[in-house]
mmCIF file of C-alpha atoms in Angstrom:
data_model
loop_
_atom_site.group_PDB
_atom_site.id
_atom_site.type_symbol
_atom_site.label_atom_id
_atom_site.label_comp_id
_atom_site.label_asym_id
_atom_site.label_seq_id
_atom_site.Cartn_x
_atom_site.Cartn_y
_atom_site.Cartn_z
ATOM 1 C CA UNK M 1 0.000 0.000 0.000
ATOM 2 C CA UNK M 2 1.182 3.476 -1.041
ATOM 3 C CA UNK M 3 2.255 5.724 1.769
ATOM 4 C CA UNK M 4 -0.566 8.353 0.918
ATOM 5 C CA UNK M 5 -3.056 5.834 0.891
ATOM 6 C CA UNK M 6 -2.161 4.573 4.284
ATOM 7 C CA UNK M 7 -1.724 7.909 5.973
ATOM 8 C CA UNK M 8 -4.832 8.738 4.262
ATOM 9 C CA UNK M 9 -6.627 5.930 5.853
ATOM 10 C CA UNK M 10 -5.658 6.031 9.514
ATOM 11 C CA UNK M 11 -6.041 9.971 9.469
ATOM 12 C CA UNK M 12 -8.970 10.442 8.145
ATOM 13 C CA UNK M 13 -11.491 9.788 11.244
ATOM 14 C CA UNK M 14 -9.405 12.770 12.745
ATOM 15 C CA UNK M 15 -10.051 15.018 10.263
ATOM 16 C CA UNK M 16 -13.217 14.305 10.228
ATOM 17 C CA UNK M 17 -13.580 14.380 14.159
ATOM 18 C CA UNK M 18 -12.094 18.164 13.841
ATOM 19 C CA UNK M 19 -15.135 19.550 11.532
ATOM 20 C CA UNK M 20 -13.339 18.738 8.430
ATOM 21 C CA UNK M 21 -12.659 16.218 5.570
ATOM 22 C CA UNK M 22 -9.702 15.423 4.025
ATOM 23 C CA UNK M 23 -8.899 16.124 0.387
ATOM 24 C CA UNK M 24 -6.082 14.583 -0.617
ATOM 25 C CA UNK M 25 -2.780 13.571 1.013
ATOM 26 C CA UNK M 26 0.673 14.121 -0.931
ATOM 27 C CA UNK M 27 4.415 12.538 -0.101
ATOM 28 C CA UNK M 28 6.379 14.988 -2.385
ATOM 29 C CA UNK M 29 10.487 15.322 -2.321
ATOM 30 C CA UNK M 30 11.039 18.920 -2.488
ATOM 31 C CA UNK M 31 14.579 20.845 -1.852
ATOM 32 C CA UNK M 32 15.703 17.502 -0.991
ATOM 33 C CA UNK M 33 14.177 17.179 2.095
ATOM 34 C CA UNK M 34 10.706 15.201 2.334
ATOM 35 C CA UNK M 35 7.259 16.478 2.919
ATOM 36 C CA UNK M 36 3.534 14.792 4.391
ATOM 37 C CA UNK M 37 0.920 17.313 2.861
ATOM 38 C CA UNK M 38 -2.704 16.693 4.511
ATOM 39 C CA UNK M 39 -5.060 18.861 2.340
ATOM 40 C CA UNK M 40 -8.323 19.579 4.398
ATOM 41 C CA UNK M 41 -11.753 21.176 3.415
ATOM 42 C CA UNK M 42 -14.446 22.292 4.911
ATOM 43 C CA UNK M 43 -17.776 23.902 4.710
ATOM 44 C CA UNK M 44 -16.977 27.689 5.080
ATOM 45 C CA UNK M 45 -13.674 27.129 4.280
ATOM 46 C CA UNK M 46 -10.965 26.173 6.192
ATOM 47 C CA UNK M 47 -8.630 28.462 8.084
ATOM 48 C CA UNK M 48 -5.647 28.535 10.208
ATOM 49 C CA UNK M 49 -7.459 27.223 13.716
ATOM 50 C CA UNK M 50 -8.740 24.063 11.293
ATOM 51 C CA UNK M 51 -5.362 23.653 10.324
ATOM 52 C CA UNK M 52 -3.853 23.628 13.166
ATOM 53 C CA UNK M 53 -6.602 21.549 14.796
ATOM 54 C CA UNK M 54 -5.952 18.605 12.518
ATOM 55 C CA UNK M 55 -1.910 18.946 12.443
ATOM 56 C CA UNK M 56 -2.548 18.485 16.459
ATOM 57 C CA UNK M 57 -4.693 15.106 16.450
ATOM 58 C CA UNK M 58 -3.170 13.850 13.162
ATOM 59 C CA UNK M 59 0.477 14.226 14.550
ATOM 60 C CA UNK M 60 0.221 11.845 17.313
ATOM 61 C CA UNK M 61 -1.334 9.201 15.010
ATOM 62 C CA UNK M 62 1.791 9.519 12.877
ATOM 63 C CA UNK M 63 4.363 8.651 15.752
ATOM 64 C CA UNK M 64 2.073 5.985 16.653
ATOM 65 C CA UNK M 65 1.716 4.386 13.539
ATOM 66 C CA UNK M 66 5.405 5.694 11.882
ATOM 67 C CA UNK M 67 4.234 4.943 8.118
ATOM 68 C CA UNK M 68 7.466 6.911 6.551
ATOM 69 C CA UNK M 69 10.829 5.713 7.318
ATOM 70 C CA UNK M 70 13.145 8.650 7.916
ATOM 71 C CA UNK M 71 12.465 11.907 8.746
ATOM 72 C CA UNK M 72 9.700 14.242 6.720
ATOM 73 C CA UNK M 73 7.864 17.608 7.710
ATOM 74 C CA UNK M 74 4.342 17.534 8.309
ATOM 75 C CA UNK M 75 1.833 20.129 7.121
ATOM 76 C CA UNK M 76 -1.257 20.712 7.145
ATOM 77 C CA UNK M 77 -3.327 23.006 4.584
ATOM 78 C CA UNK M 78 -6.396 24.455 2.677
ATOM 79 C CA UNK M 79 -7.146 22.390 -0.112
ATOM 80 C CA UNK M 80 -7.709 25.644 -2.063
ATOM 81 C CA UNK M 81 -10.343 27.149 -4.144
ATOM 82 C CA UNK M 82 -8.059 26.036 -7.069
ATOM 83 C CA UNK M 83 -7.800 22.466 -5.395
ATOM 84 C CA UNK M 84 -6.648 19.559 -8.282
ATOM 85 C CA UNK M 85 -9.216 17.319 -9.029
ATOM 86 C CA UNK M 86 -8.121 13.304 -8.481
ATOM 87 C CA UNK M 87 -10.077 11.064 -6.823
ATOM 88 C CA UNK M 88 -13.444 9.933 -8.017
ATOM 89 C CA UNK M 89 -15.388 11.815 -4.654
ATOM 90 C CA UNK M 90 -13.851 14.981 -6.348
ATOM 91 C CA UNK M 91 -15.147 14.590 -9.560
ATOM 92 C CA UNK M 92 -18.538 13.847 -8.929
ATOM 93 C CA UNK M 93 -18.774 16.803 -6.104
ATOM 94 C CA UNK M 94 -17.592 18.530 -8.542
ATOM 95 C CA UNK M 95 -20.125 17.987 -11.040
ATOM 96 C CA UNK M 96 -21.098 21.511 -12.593
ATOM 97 C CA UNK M 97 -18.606 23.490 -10.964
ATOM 98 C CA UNK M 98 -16.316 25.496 -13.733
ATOM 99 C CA UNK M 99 -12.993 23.179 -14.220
ATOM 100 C CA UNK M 100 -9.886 23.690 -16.197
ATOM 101 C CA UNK M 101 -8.568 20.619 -18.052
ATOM 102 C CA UNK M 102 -4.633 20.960 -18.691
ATOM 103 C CA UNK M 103 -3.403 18.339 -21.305
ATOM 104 C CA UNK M 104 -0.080 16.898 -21.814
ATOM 105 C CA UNK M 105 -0.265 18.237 -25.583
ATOM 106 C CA UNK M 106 -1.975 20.969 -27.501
ATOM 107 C CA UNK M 107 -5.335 19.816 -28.608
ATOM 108 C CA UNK M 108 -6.580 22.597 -31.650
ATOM 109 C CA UNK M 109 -3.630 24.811 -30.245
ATOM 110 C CA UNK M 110 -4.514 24.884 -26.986
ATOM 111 C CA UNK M 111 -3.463 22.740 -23.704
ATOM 112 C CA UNK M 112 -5.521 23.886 -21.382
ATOM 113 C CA UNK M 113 -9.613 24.276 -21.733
ATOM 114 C CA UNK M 114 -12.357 25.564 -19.521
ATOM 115 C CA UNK M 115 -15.708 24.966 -18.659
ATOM 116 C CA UNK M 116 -18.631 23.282 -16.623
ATOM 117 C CA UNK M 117 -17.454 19.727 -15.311
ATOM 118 C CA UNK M 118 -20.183 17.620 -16.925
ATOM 119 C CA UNK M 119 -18.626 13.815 -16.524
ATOM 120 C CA UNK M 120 -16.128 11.738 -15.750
ATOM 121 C CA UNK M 121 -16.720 8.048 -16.328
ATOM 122 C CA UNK M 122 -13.405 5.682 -16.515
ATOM 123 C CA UNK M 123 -11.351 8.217 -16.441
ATOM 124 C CA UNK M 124 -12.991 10.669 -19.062
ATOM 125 C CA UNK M 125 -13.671 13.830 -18.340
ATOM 126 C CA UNK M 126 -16.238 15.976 -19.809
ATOM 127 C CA UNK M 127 -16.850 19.413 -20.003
ATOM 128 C CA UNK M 128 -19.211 22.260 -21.612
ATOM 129 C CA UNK M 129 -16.662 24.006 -23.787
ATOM 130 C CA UNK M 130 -17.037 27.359 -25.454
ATOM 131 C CA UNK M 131 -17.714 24.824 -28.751
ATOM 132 C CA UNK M 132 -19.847 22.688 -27.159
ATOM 133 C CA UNK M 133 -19.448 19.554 -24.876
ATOM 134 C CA UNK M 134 -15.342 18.258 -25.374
ATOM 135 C CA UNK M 135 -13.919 14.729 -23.931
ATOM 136 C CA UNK M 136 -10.818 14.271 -22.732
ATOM 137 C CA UNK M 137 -9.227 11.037 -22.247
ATOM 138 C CA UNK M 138 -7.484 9.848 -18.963
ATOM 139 C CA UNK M 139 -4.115 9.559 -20.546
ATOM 140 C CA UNK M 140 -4.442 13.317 -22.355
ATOM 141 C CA UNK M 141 -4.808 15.037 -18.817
ATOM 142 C CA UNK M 142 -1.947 16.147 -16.797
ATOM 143 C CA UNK M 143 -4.701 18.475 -14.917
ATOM 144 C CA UNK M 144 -7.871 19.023 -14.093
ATOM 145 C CA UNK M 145 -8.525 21.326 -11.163
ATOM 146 C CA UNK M 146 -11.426 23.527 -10.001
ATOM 147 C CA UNK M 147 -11.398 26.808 -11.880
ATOM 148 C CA UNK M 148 -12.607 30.423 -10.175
ATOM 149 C CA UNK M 149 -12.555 33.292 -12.157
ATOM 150 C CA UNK M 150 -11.391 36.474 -10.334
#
């Protein structure tokens, strides 16, 4: 089992039993120095009490359980009102929402296209383009996040 997945498993009903749910949870190399990204959400949004609320019962749970061998930092943040879209719970909350797809390669000159999140089924996703309705397949997408336009 992936680190991620594990972490994500065991730390969960803490999130959850601090108001919030958990979004995703990264293992990223950065600098060379290791990091454990919890990515929380909330109704209302989350902010820096949340944050700190989870970092506080999740952090125990880590020493407990000691998933990553050698030492990492541990952080805790907002998933963001720009949050990536990965899991299939994102997608279909998601449903409606304005997304931006990002593609590996230009499709018609462009890589990355906007609009309404209407599907994603096996790994498709489908949105309301300017042009009409556009499908991208799984292995096009390097992206697809929430979009807000400011």
């Amino acid at each position: 089992m992936k680190i991620t997945e594990m972490v994500r498993e065991f730390a969960e009903p803490a999130v959850v039993a601090q108001g919030c749910t958990l979004w995703d949870v990264e293992y990223v190399r950065e600098g060379g120095e290791w990091f454990l990204r919890l990515y929380i959400d909330k109704d209302g949004g989350v902010n820096i009490n949340d944050c700190e609320a989870v970092s506080r019962a999740v952090d125990p749970i880590l020493d407990e359980r000691d998933p990553i061998p050698g030492s990492y930092h541990f952080e805790v943040s907002s998933a963001g009102l720009e949050r990536p879209l990965k899991r299939p719970e994102h997608f279909a909350a998601s449903v409606g929402k304005p997304v931006a797809v990002r593609l590996y390669r230009p499709r018609n000159g462009a890589k990355e296209f906007v609009g309404p999140l209407r599907a994603c089924e096996d790994g498709r996703v489908t949105i309301d383009a300017a042009g009409g309705p556009m499908t991208f397949e799984k292995s096009e997408i390097a992206l697809v996040r929430l979009y807000v336009e400011f």
